[in-house]
Amino acid sequence: MPVQLLKIIEGQSEIPLPSHLQKENLKHLQEGCDHTNKYIQGVVTLSYPLTKLGDGTDFFKIVVQDSDNLGSQINSINVLIYGKMAEDCAKILHQGVKKTTKTYETFIVAGFKVIKLPAAREDGRHNCHLEVSEEAGSAIYIYTKPRTTAASETASVSVAPKYVYTPLNHLKDGTVVNLYGVVKFFKPPYISKGTDYCSIVTLVDPSNVKLTCSLFSGNLDSLPKIYKVGDIVRFHRIKIREYNGQMQGITSGGFASLTFDGTIGAPVVPRTSSRVYTFIDEEQKTVEELRIWAASNISISGSATKLSDVQPMLFFDLTCQLLGKAKVDGSSFLLKVWDGTKCPYRTWKVPVEAKDLEGEKVLLHQLRNLAVDILVYDNHVQLAESLKIGSFLRIYSIHVKQASADNEDVSHMEFHLHGGTCYGRGIGLLPESNPDVKELKEFLESVNLTDSQNMESMCSMDIDSTFGNVTDLELHLQRCQQLSVTVLTDHQDLSTTELKTITNSAAPQQYRIRAKLRTYKPQKLHQSVKLHCSKCNSLQEVPDRDDFDFILHGSAGTAPNPELHNTSWYESVTWTTQEQKQREIAIHFVKHDEMLQHPEDTLIMIEGGTLKEIWKLTKKFKCVIPVRSTEDDLELLDLSAPFLLKGNVKYYGCKQCSTPKPMKNLSSIAAEQQPSWEPTEIAQVLGIQLLQYVFIMKFTLVDETASLNAYLFDHFFQIPASEILTNNFLQEKMQMTMNTLCPPGRKLGELPWLECFIKSYNVRGAMENQVYYQIFDTTIAEDVV
């Protein structure tokens, strides 16, 4: 049998070892060498409880000490035993401990596999461990002899290891510790700036001290499996460092974690991807005590919000099942999900080609009235693309926005998972063993799909009803050039062509037309302003005030790094706000010739400011750049936020084409004889591809023969598009112009005639080319209004 208990009689074994086995010294063990006919001999100094791995395999761990080399620096090794051998060995050793008639003198293991550990050990044991199983042909021999020693000479009892756990208020800089904590805040794992995954976790414990941990790993599964605030974690071998007067935790060699549901009364079952771990009864008591403490000392989130409970401007977590997914563009991705309940509002349907939508078509059609479209952006796209249809998700910090389609009074709800990780934004994949998933599956199975199909159909918005959709607009930009309206600026040699002739002609061609403006979109003119990248030719919506505000709130959680203050090219001032949740704010005034300039000539960088505070600063200083501290330099916020504010204008960068550089690059502009602080120059030295504000509109033009849709792009009103969103006077002027070109309430015969140039061009679709029309080389006359 693989595990044999043998007696030693008069110094000799009752059954000798097989003759082919040779004793091996611990110091000669190496991974990759053949140890088939070798054995290790010693005494068991420590044994752990028998446990089961995730796949149900029995597992038993012991520490064997080489009794012949007690003076050696490395004289013990971990032995990991699997399967039936684990059960048999644990039974023999633990029974022997309880009996007083005998003690175990010698432990021999043969046919083992040597595995080198990824990091050096700090406990004096060998930097390899032995793996033993019946399937590998291993054998274990345990020798006993009759007990003759006095009771005072009783051999030490094998017990489970006693890890020391450090309270959060006893942490010291530079130490590697084990600890328990309750999750007060966390960010689901996301791809860091390198290739590793990163997760941020803030822990608390009864010592009333908080610890924020930055956890990195190239393997997503090795990070803690945290699903909600209130979960309890156990971290082994986490390194503590002090930064800005606060202790932080970071992963170190040998880092390992267990996660437990923080709900009182829930089973104490650890979540881990580790094949080997220990968890003793005393630790179960620790988990249960932390649950009780957390229930009355921190705000533990309850169940996630249901779709039936959502309200406008809400940020919420959603537990749901994935029904479909599709790529929208380079920086956004569509997830179609459901939770069995119906959103009480009309919901946005993201327009995608049917061939691009992955998912079971029949089920998607059945659930079309219960499913919602969630658009995820930027750093969440890679994870979203990897999700499997049918998987269960918890999506954190979804933003519900109320909007309306152009020329429609009925509003709809949009669901967005914005880029970045502020407020714990992210996507978590839940296993089917998760209690919330089990509850959701039972509920989904009870949903009556017949009732769902009989509900009033929710209309998808096509391009005509939501021309503000950026993705479709990008197709029309492939042949775009600068244009305006009403006054012809070139091509006077062209004669007027009827619209019917144009629609029946092949593209591309240029025409001069005389027509009437029957309708235009968007009707809400401020929605015509978009952001355009001249490099990749992409379009995007102008981020709203809330997006910027939330990014600023997120960055305010990082305290300014005093080591970055008062450099050769800027002077810094810091202070702490007096509000209930105190914030530390730092403003860095860029100098010229080592001197501070007048405010109207000065660029400043601000850390920790709110949107209201930043707008106040823009009224006094020439330019304001929101930044945050790193260990080495100041850096820009997420490019979802403006990288620069000047007057009333916010300047944005293209995420796809920008390669942000450190803020110290601004020192080259500060050194110029007369720094202009122009946005284009600032963008260039910071590696930002500047996005331009443009007007995008669709005109429906008619004459006596036909009608066609023509698109306007960029300089249309002779009004800066960048200022239209913040200037009421310009908005009124824009509306008056459109009322002149297309008077509301007038019949077609009463509309004025317009002269303009249009060009036709082809855009390749999924099946065939489509012809589009673009207004060009036409401007608004100054006397229109």
XYZ file of N, CA and C in Angstrom, residues 326-535:
630
model
N -21.608 43.092 -28.647
C -21.198 43.541 -29.983
C -20.200 44.678 -29.835
N -19.267 44.726 -30.754
C -18.328 45.842 -30.813
C -19.022 47.025 -31.467
N -18.907 48.195 -30.838
C -19.531 49.399 -31.389
C -18.492 50.229 -32.126
N -17.421 50.557 -31.438
C -16.295 51.229 -32.082
C -15.052 50.922 -31.270
N -13.960 51.629 -31.550
C -12.697 51.307 -30.903
C -12.676 51.523 -29.408
N -13.554 52.391 -28.895
C -13.501 52.703 -27.468
C -14.768 52.337 -26.716
N -15.707 51.654 -27.358
C -16.931 51.271 -26.656
C -17.400 49.896 -27.124
N -18.163 49.250 -26.255
C -18.621 47.879 -26.502
C -20.013 47.730 -25.895
N -20.877 46.986 -26.596
C -22.267 46.815 -26.174
C -22.450 45.489 -25.437
N -23.106 45.556 -24.275
C -23.545 44.359 -23.554
C -25.062 44.403 -23.434
N -25.745 43.350 -23.895
C -27.194 43.218 -23.717
C -27.417 42.272 -22.538
N -28.081 42.759 -21.489
C -28.251 41.973 -20.272
C -29.699 42.028 -19.805
N -30.028 41.123 -18.901
C -31.346 41.155 -18.269
C -31.234 40.611 -16.855
N -32.199 40.991 -16.006
C -32.268 40.429 -14.653
C -33.676 39.934 -14.342
N -34.508 39.809 -15.384
C -35.853 39.284 -15.209
C -36.904 40.333 -14.895
N -36.464 41.575 -14.582
C -37.420 42.648 -14.309
C -37.408 43.634 -15.469
N -38.404 44.483 -15.533
C -38.550 45.417 -16.649
C -38.274 46.836 -16.185
N -37.415 47.522 -16.894
C -37.157 48.936 -16.611
C -38.447 49.726 -16.812
N -38.800 50.590 -15.875
C -40.078 51.321 -16.000
C -40.056 52.413 -17.064
N -38.903 52.649 -17.674
C -38.783 53.695 -18.679
C -38.465 53.090 -20.045
N -38.732 53.857 -21.070
C -38.319 53.485 -22.425
C -36.791 53.484 -22.458
N -36.185 52.428 -22.999
C -34.724 52.298 -22.943
C -34.106 52.444 -24.320
N -32.888 52.892 -24.308
C -32.103 53.122 -25.522
C -31.651 51.792 -26.098
N -31.807 51.634 -27.408
C -31.283 50.470 -28.107
C -30.116 50.934 -28.978
N -28.933 50.470 -28.653
C -27.737 50.897 -29.382
C -27.774 50.309 -30.783
N -27.685 51.139 -31.821
C -27.769 50.613 -33.194
C -26.490 49.882 -33.590
N -26.626 48.566 -33.840
C -25.510 47.758 -34.350
C -26.045 46.849 -35.451
N -25.157 46.455 -36.337
C -25.543 45.530 -37.399
C -25.873 44.164 -36.796
N -26.907 43.522 -37.326
C -27.333 42.210 -36.809
C -26.194 41.195 -36.882
N -25.380 41.289 -37.930
C -24.283 40.328 -38.093
C -23.185 40.524 -37.045
N -23.138 41.728 -36.436
C -22.106 42.023 -35.439
C -22.532 41.641 -34.030
N -23.826 41.315 -33.845
C -24.342 41.020 -32.514
C -24.194 39.532 -32.211
N -23.405 39.224 -31.207
C -23.198 37.836 -30.801
C -24.222 37.471 -29.733
N -24.837 36.311 -29.863
C -25.856 35.869 -28.920
C -26.897 35.036 -29.629
N -27.710 34.323 -28.851
C -28.749 33.470 -29.426
C -29.884 34.347 -29.932
N -30.055 34.392 -31.250
C -30.991 35.334 -31.874
C -32.423 35.134 -31.379
N -32.844 33.869 -31.226
C -34.223 33.597 -30.786
C -34.446 34.139 -29.386
N -33.482 33.908 -28.501
C -33.616 34.372 -27.122
C -33.570 35.901 -27.057
N -32.706 36.512 -27.842
C -32.632 37.967 -27.877
C -33.968 38.574 -28.316
N -34.608 37.914 -29.278
C -35.911 38.406 -29.735
C -36.965 38.201 -28.657
N -36.930 37.040 -27.984
C -37.904 36.755 -26.934
C -37.815 37.776 -25.793
N -36.578 38.167 -25.476
C -36.356 39.016 -24.305
C -36.145 40.478 -24.676
N -36.520 40.869 -25.887
C -36.226 42.221 -26.350
C -36.872 43.296 -25.480
N -37.972 42.947 -24.772
C -38.645 43.923 -23.933
C -38.119 43.946 -22.507
N -37.305 42.960 -22.161
C -36.733 42.903 -20.818
C -35.245 43.227 -20.796
N -34.580 43.032 -21.926
C -33.139 43.284 -21.983
C -32.863 44.775 -22.101
N -31.737 45.196 -21.558
C -31.289 46.580 -21.720
C -29.894 46.577 -22.329
N -29.584 47.650 -23.023
C -28.268 47.820 -23.643
C -27.383 48.654 -22.731
N -26.237 48.123 -22.387
C -25.259 48.861 -21.583
C -24.037 49.098 -22.453
N -23.663 50.342 -22.606
C -22.493 50.691 -23.402
C -21.314 50.867 -22.450
N -20.272 50.055 -22.627
C -19.092 50.142 -21.766
C -17.951 50.754 -22.565
N -17.082 51.473 -21.879
C -16.085 52.280 -22.560
C -14.662 51.945 -22.099
N -13.722 52.247 -22.986
C -12.290 52.364 -22.685
C -11.718 51.109 -22.016
N -11.253 51.242 -20.770
C -10.528 50.150 -20.139
C -11.402 48.939 -19.829
N -12.732 49.080 -19.923
C -13.622 47.939 -19.661
C -13.887 47.105 -20.922
N -13.483 47.620 -22.075
C -13.826 46.959 -23.338
C -13.166 45.592 -23.446
N -11.883 45.490 -23.090
C -11.168 44.223 -23.241
C -11.825 43.104 -22.450
N -12.206 43.394 -21.203
C -12.884 42.381 -20.394
C -14.255 42.066 -20.972
N -14.989 43.087 -21.418
C -16.327 42.865 -21.980
C -16.257 41.946 -23.201
N -15.245 42.131 -24.036
C -15.098 41.301 -25.230
C -14.874 39.836 -24.874
N -14.245 39.572 -23.726
C -13.914 38.193 -23.352
C -15.061 37.450 -22.675
N -16.131 38.147 -22.323
C -17.234 37.519 -21.597
C -17.971 36.520 -22.482
N -18.418 35.440 -21.890
C -19.172 34.420 -22.613
C -20.672 34.676 -22.472
N -21.373 34.488 -23.582
C -22.832 34.640 -23.560
C -23.413 33.660 -22.546
N -24.334 34.143 -21.728
C -24.946 33.294 -20.706
C -24.305 33.430 -19.345
N -23.134 34.069 -19.268
C -22.455 34.209 -17.983
C -23.188 35.218 -17.105
N -22.941 35.115 -15.816
C -23.584 35.997 -14.846
C -22.579 37.059 -14.400
N -23.049 38.295 -14.351
C -22.158 39.427 -14.119
C -22.671 40.288 -12.973
N -21.745 40.979 -12.330
C -22.107 42.123 -11.508
C -21.364 43.307 -12.091
N -22.118 44.262 -12.612
C -21.539 45.448 -13.239
C -21.677 46.590 -12.234
N -20.539 47.200 -11.910
C -20.486 48.178 -10.833
C -20.524 49.609 -11.366
N -21.331 50.444 -10.724
C -21.410 51.889 -10.991
C -21.858 52.189 -12.417
N -22.970 51.570 -12.828
C -23.596 51.904 -14.104
C -24.277 53.268 -13.969
N -24.137 54.102 -14.987
C -24.740 55.431 -14.975
C -26.019 55.409 -15.816
N -27.123 55.797 -15.207
C -28.400 55.903 -15.921
C -28.599 57.357 -16.327
N -28.711 57.591 -17.613
C -28.881 58.958 -18.119
C -30.207 59.061 -18.859
N -30.917 60.147 -18.616
C -32.166 60.393 -19.327
C -31.862 61.263 -20.536
N -32.330 60.857 -21.686
C -32.076 61.606 -22.917
C -33.299 61.482 -23.802
N -33.285 62.216 -24.902
C -34.378 62.117 -25.865
C -33.807 62.186 -27.258
N -34.457 61.497 -28.168
C -34.015 61.511 -29.557
C -34.348 62.855 -30.183
N -33.620 63.205 -31.229
C -33.881 64.469 -31.919
C -35.328 64.516 -32.427
N -35.935 65.670 -32.259
C -37.289 65.905 -32.772
C -38.317 65.005 -32.092
N -37.996 64.544 -30.851
C -38.939 63.725 -30.106
C -39.108 64.300 -28.714
N -40.323 64.250 -28.211
C -40.586 64.730 -26.861
C -40.451 63.608 -25.837
N -40.540 62.359 -26.299
C -40.485 61.216 -25.387
C -39.026 60.912 -25.061
N -38.700 60.886 -23.777
C -37.318 60.615 -23.371
C -37.101 59.109 -23.221
N -35.842 58.720 -23.144
C -35.482 57.320 -22.948
C -34.320 57.253 -21.978
N -34.071 56.058 -21.453
C -32.982 55.848 -20.501
C -31.788 55.206 -21.213
N -30.606 55.743 -20.927
C -29.374 55.178 -21.451
C -28.557 54.634 -20.290
N -27.878 53.508 -20.524
C -27.059 52.872 -19.497
C -25.600 52.900 -19.959
N -24.735 53.512 -19.145
C -23.330 53.661 -19.516
C -22.432 53.164 -18.382
N -21.400 52.414 -18.744
C -20.313 52.114 -17.811
C -19.113 52.906 -18.315
N -18.892 54.059 -17.697
C -17.871 54.968 -18.186
C -16.472 54.381 -17.992
N -15.524 54.947 -18.728
C -14.148 54.518 -18.603
C -13.567 54.893 -17.255
N -12.407 54.309 -16.948
C -11.763 54.557 -15.666
C -12.303 53.632 -14.593
N -11.810 53.817 -13.391
C -12.201 52.945 -12.275
C -12.742 53.736 -11.092
N -13.053 55.016 -11.304
C -13.609 55.834 -10.223
C -14.861 55.169 -9.659
N -15.010 55.267 -8.330
C -16.187 54.725 -7.642
C -16.371 53.231 -7.895
N -15.249 52.543 -8.142
C -15.320 51.097 -8.289
C -15.928 50.619 -9.585
N -15.951 51.484 -10.630
C -16.515 51.047 -11.908
C -15.799 49.790 -12.393
N -16.574 48.867 -12.923
C -15.960 47.664 -13.464
C -16.976 46.568 -13.685
N -16.480 45.435 -14.143
C -17.314 44.266 -14.428
C -16.747 43.080 -13.676
N -17.578 42.428 -12.892
C -17.174 41.215 -12.185
C -17.905 40.009 -12.738
N -17.168 38.933 -12.954
C -17.756 37.675 -13.426
C -18.070 36.812 -12.216
N -19.350 36.470 -12.030
C -19.779 35.711 -10.854
C -19.879 34.229 -11.175
N -19.369 33.360 -10.285
C -19.526 31.913 -10.498
C -20.957 31.490 -10.199
N -21.361 30.364 -10.739
C -22.740 29.899 -10.528
C -22.976 29.474 -9.091
N -21.895 29.279 -8.325
C -22.039 28.931 -6.911
C -22.335 30.140 -6.044
N -22.217 31.348 -6.603
C -22.469 32.563 -5.840
C -23.934 32.613 -5.406
N -24.209 32.932 -4.141
C -25.605 32.953 -3.670
C -26.499 33.894 -4.466
N -25.970 35.052 -4.868
C -26.776 35.989 -5.659
C -27.113 35.415 -7.028
N -26.183 34.656 -7.603
C -26.438 34.027 -8.902
C -27.497 32.943 -8.766
N -27.405 32.148 -7.713
C -28.408 31.102 -7.500
C -29.812 31.712 -7.379
N -29.887 32.813 -6.634
C -31.180 33.491 -6.482
C -31.663 34.065 -7.807
N -30.734 34.654 -8.579
C -31.112 35.235 -9.872
C -31.576 34.150 -10.841
N -30.864 33.007 -10.884
C -31.240 31.926 -11.800
C -32.642 31.420 -11.494
N -32.946 31.262 -10.217
C -34.285 30.805 -9.837
C -35.346 31.804 -10.302
N -35.029 33.098 -10.151
C -35.993 34.120 -10.562
C -36.160 34.135 -12.075
N -35.043 34.043 -12.823
C -35.127 34.071 -14.281
C -35.927 32.891 -14.814
N -35.792 31.746 -14.164
C -36.536 30.558 -14.599
C -38.033 30.710 -14.370
N -38.400 31.620 -13.448
C -39.823 31.808 -13.139
C -40.478 32.873 -14.020
N -39.668 33.624 -14.796
C -40.212 34.708 -15.613
C -41.064 34.140 -16.740
N -42.241 34.702 -16.927
C -43.148 34.280 -17.989
C -42.804 35.045 -19.268
N -42.136 34.372 -20.200
C -41.698 35.039 -21.421
C -42.866 35.399 -22.329
N -43.977 34.682 -22.200
C -45.153 35.012 -23.018
C -45.655 36.403 -22.675
N -45.718 36.708 -21.367
C -46.148 38.043 -20.949
C -45.181 39.092 -21.455
N -43.907 38.740 -21.444
C -42.899 39.696 -21.907
C -43.090 40.036 -23.366
N -43.391 39.026 -24.178
C -43.537 39.262 -25.614
C -44.801 40.043 -25.930
N -45.786 40.009 -25.033
C -47.023 40.737 -25.282
C -46.958 42.192 -24.815
N -45.872 42.567 -24.147
C -45.739 43.955 -23.699
C -45.554 44.871 -24.892
N -45.842 46.137 -24.653
C -45.673 47.110 -25.726
C -44.233 47.115 -26.193
N -44.034 47.034 -27.486
C -42.680 46.954 -28.043
C -41.927 48.243 -27.806
N -40.673 48.102 -27.423
C -39.809 49.269 -27.261
C -39.104 49.529 -28.581
N -39.317 50.677 -29.150
C -38.793 50.974 -30.475
C -37.307 51.243 -30.427
N -36.564 50.596 -31.306
C -35.153 50.935 -31.462
C -35.048 52.245 -32.228
N -34.048 53.023 -31.895
C -33.867 54.320 -32.543
C -32.924 54.165 -33.719
N -33.419 54.485 -34.918
C -32.553 54.398 -36.082
C -31.803 55.709 -36.264
N -31.017 55.773 -37.290
C -30.155 56.943 -37.470
C -30.950 58.208 -37.713
N -32.149 58.093 -38.309
C -32.945 59.291 -38.561
C -33.492 59.879 -37.275
N -33.759 59.023 -36.267
C -34.333 59.549 -35.037
C -33.276 59.865 -34.008
N -32.061 59.468 -34.257
C -30.977 59.791 -33.329
C -29.701 60.039 -34.077
N -29.743 61.049 -34.911
C -28.559 61.321 -35.709
C -27.376 61.719 -34.855
N -27.640 61.979 -33.557
C -26.530 62.292 -32.674
C -25.641 61.096 -32.421
N -25.988 59.909 -32.911
C -25.163 58.727 -32.662
C -23.846 58.858 -33.395
N -22.770 58.834 -32.642
C -21.457 59.121 -33.201
C -20.991 58.036 -34.156
N -21.273 56.763 -33.825
C -20.721 55.681 -34.620
C -21.147 55.762 -36.080
N -22.458 56.005 -36.317
C -22.931 56.092 -37.687
C -22.385 57.322 -38.396
N -22.186 58.392 -37.654
C -21.682 59.614 -38.273
C -20.291 59.421 -38.841
N -19.504 58.558 -38.238
C -18.127 58.413 -38.685
C -18.062 57.938 -40.139
N -19.090 57.193 -40.582
C -19.108 56.755 -41.975
C -19.149 57.936 -42.930
N -19.862 58.972 -42.502
C -20.043 60.116 -43.390
C -18.832 61.035 -43.434
N -17.889 60.803 -42.556
C -16.729 61.684 -42.519
C -15.612 61.230 -43.445
N -15.792 60.129 -44.122
C -14.714 59.606 -44.957
C -14.388 60.535 -46.112
N -15.364 61.327 -46.529
C -15.116 62.251 -47.636
C -15.397 63.708 -47.250
N -15.395 63.986 -45.938
C -15.815 65.319 -45.505
C -14.753 66.381 -45.774
N -15.194 67.593 -46.068
C -14.344 68.765 -46.146
C -15.077 69.904 -45.469
N -14.375 71.008 -45.290
C -14.965 72.163 -44.634
C -16.139 72.715 -45.461
N -17.196 73.162 -44.742
C -18.355 73.692 -45.448
C -19.081 74.710 -44.611
N -19.991 75.432 -45.220
C -20.907 76.336 -44.538
C -22.197 76.408 -45.363
N -23.031 77.495 -45.190
C -24.357 77.537 -45.814
C -24.712 78.950 -46.313
N -25.471 79.019 -47.388
C -26.166 80.188 -47.969
C -25.394 81.113 -48.891
N -24.125 81.285 -48.731
C -23.355 82.111 -49.671
C -22.336 81.229 -50.367
N -22.346 81.217 -51.697
C -21.439 80.378 -52.467
C -20.055 81.020 -52.505
N -19.040 80.256 -52.156
C -17.687 80.809 -52.080
C -16.785 80.382 -53.219
N -17.223 79.457 -54.072
C -16.352 78.968 -55.139
C -17.211 78.252 -56.179
N -16.547 77.720 -57.191
C -17.207 76.891 -58.209
C -18.359 77.632 -58.910
N -18.150 78.905 -59.189
C -19.220 79.698 -59.808
C -19.533 79.229 -61.228
N -18.658 78.413 -61.790
C -18.882 77.926 -63.149
C -19.933 76.822 -63.201
N -20.273 76.221 -62.042
C -21.248 75.141 -62.032
C -22.657 75.690 -62.259
N -23.416 75.016 -63.092
C -24.822 75.383 -63.305
C -25.702 74.601 -62.343
N -26.902 75.081 -62.097
C -27.807 74.448 -61.138
C -28.319 73.114 -61.680
N -28.346 72.106 -60.806
C -28.809 70.765 -61.166
C -30.010 70.408 -60.307
N -31.029 69.764 -60.901
C -32.197 69.340 -60.150
C -31.845 68.158 -59.243
N -32.549 68.063 -58.125
C -32.259 66.996 -57.164
C -32.545 65.616 -57.738
N -33.554 65.492 -58.595
C -33.860 64.191 -59.179
C -32.706 63.692 -60.023
N -32.082 64.605 -60.759
C -30.918 64.220 -61.572
C -29.777 63.763 -60.678
N -29.602 64.450 -59.564
C -28.507 64.099 -58.642
C -28.729 62.716 -58.042
N -29.958 62.445 -57.598
C -30.233 61.154 -56.952
C -30.143 59.993 -57.937
N -30.287 60.273 -59.243
C -30.192 59.215 -60.251
C -28.793 59.089 -60.854
N -27.836 59.865 -60.340
C -26.484 59.866 -60.911
C -25.528 59.113 -60.002
N -24.481 58.574 -60.625
C -23.466 57.849 -59.871
C -22.580 58.837 -59.103
N -22.003 58.368 -58.005
C -21.072 59.174 -57.202
C -19.639 58.726 -57.534
N -18.657 59.599 -57.309
C -18.736 60.942 -56.715
C -18.844 62.029 -57.767
N -19.602 63.069 -57.425
C -19.710 64.243 -58.300
C -20.014 65.468 -57.439
N -19.859 66.670 -58.049
C -20.163 67.923 -57.368
C -21.282 68.648 -58.115
N -22.149 69.319 -57.338
C -23.309 69.962 -57.935
C -23.571 71.311 -57.266
N -24.212 72.155 -58.027
C -24.787 73.386 -57.490
C -26.293 73.200 -57.504
N -26.956 73.503 -56.375
C -28.395 73.255 -56.305
C -29.124 74.505 -55.810
N -30.414 74.523 -56.089
C -31.329 75.530 -55.543
C -32.477 74.737 -54.938
N -32.619 74.826 -53.589
C -33.591 73.967 -52.921
C -34.104 74.655 -51.670
N -35.075 73.992 -51.040
C -35.630 74.483 -49.781
C -35.275 73.515 -48.652
N -35.084 74.065 -47.472
C -34.763 73.250 -46.296
C -36.074 72.843 -45.619
N -36.478 71.588 -45.865
C -37.763 71.134 -45.319
C -37.635 70.815 -43.827
N -36.611 70.070 -43.419
C -36.379 69.747 -42.003
C -34.878 69.687 -41.756
N -34.537 69.695 -40.505
C -33.125 69.522 -40.131
C -33.064 68.782 -38.791
N -31.969 68.106 -38.573
C -31.735 67.380 -37.328
C -30.270 67.584 -36.920
N -30.065 67.724 -35.611
C -31.024 67.647 -34.497
C -31.803 68.940 -34.334
N -33.014 68.834 -33.832
C -33.831 70.010 -33.573
C -33.290 70.802 -32.378
N -32.771 70.077 -31.388
C -32.106 70.755 -30.272
C -30.678 71.053 -30.732
N -30.440 72.282 -31.093
C -29.228 72.619 -31.835
C -27.946 72.362 -31.063
N -27.988 72.457 -29.739
C -26.760 72.216 -28.989
C -26.282 70.767 -29.143
N -27.226 69.865 -29.527
C -26.837 68.466 -29.720
C -26.054 68.250 -31.012
N -25.969 69.277 -31.828
C -25.210 69.146 -33.076
C -23.709 69.286 -32.852
N -23.308 69.699 -31.662
C -21.881 69.885 -31.373
C -21.263 68.551 -30.985
N -20.216 68.150 -31.698
C -19.491 66.908 -31.435
C -18.003 67.213 -31.323
N -17.244 66.195 -30.911
C -15.786 66.289 -30.872
C -15.203 65.425 -31.980
N -14.313 65.997 -32.773
C -13.771 65.310 -33.949
C -12.259 65.205 -33.855
N -11.739 64.005 -34.155
C -10.289 63.787 -34.213
C -9.867 63.808 -35.680
N -9.021 64.735 -36.034
C -8.583 64.849 -37.427
C -7.616 63.741 -37.815
N -7.052 63.044 -36.820
C -6.067 62.005 -37.126
C -6.740 60.680 -37.466
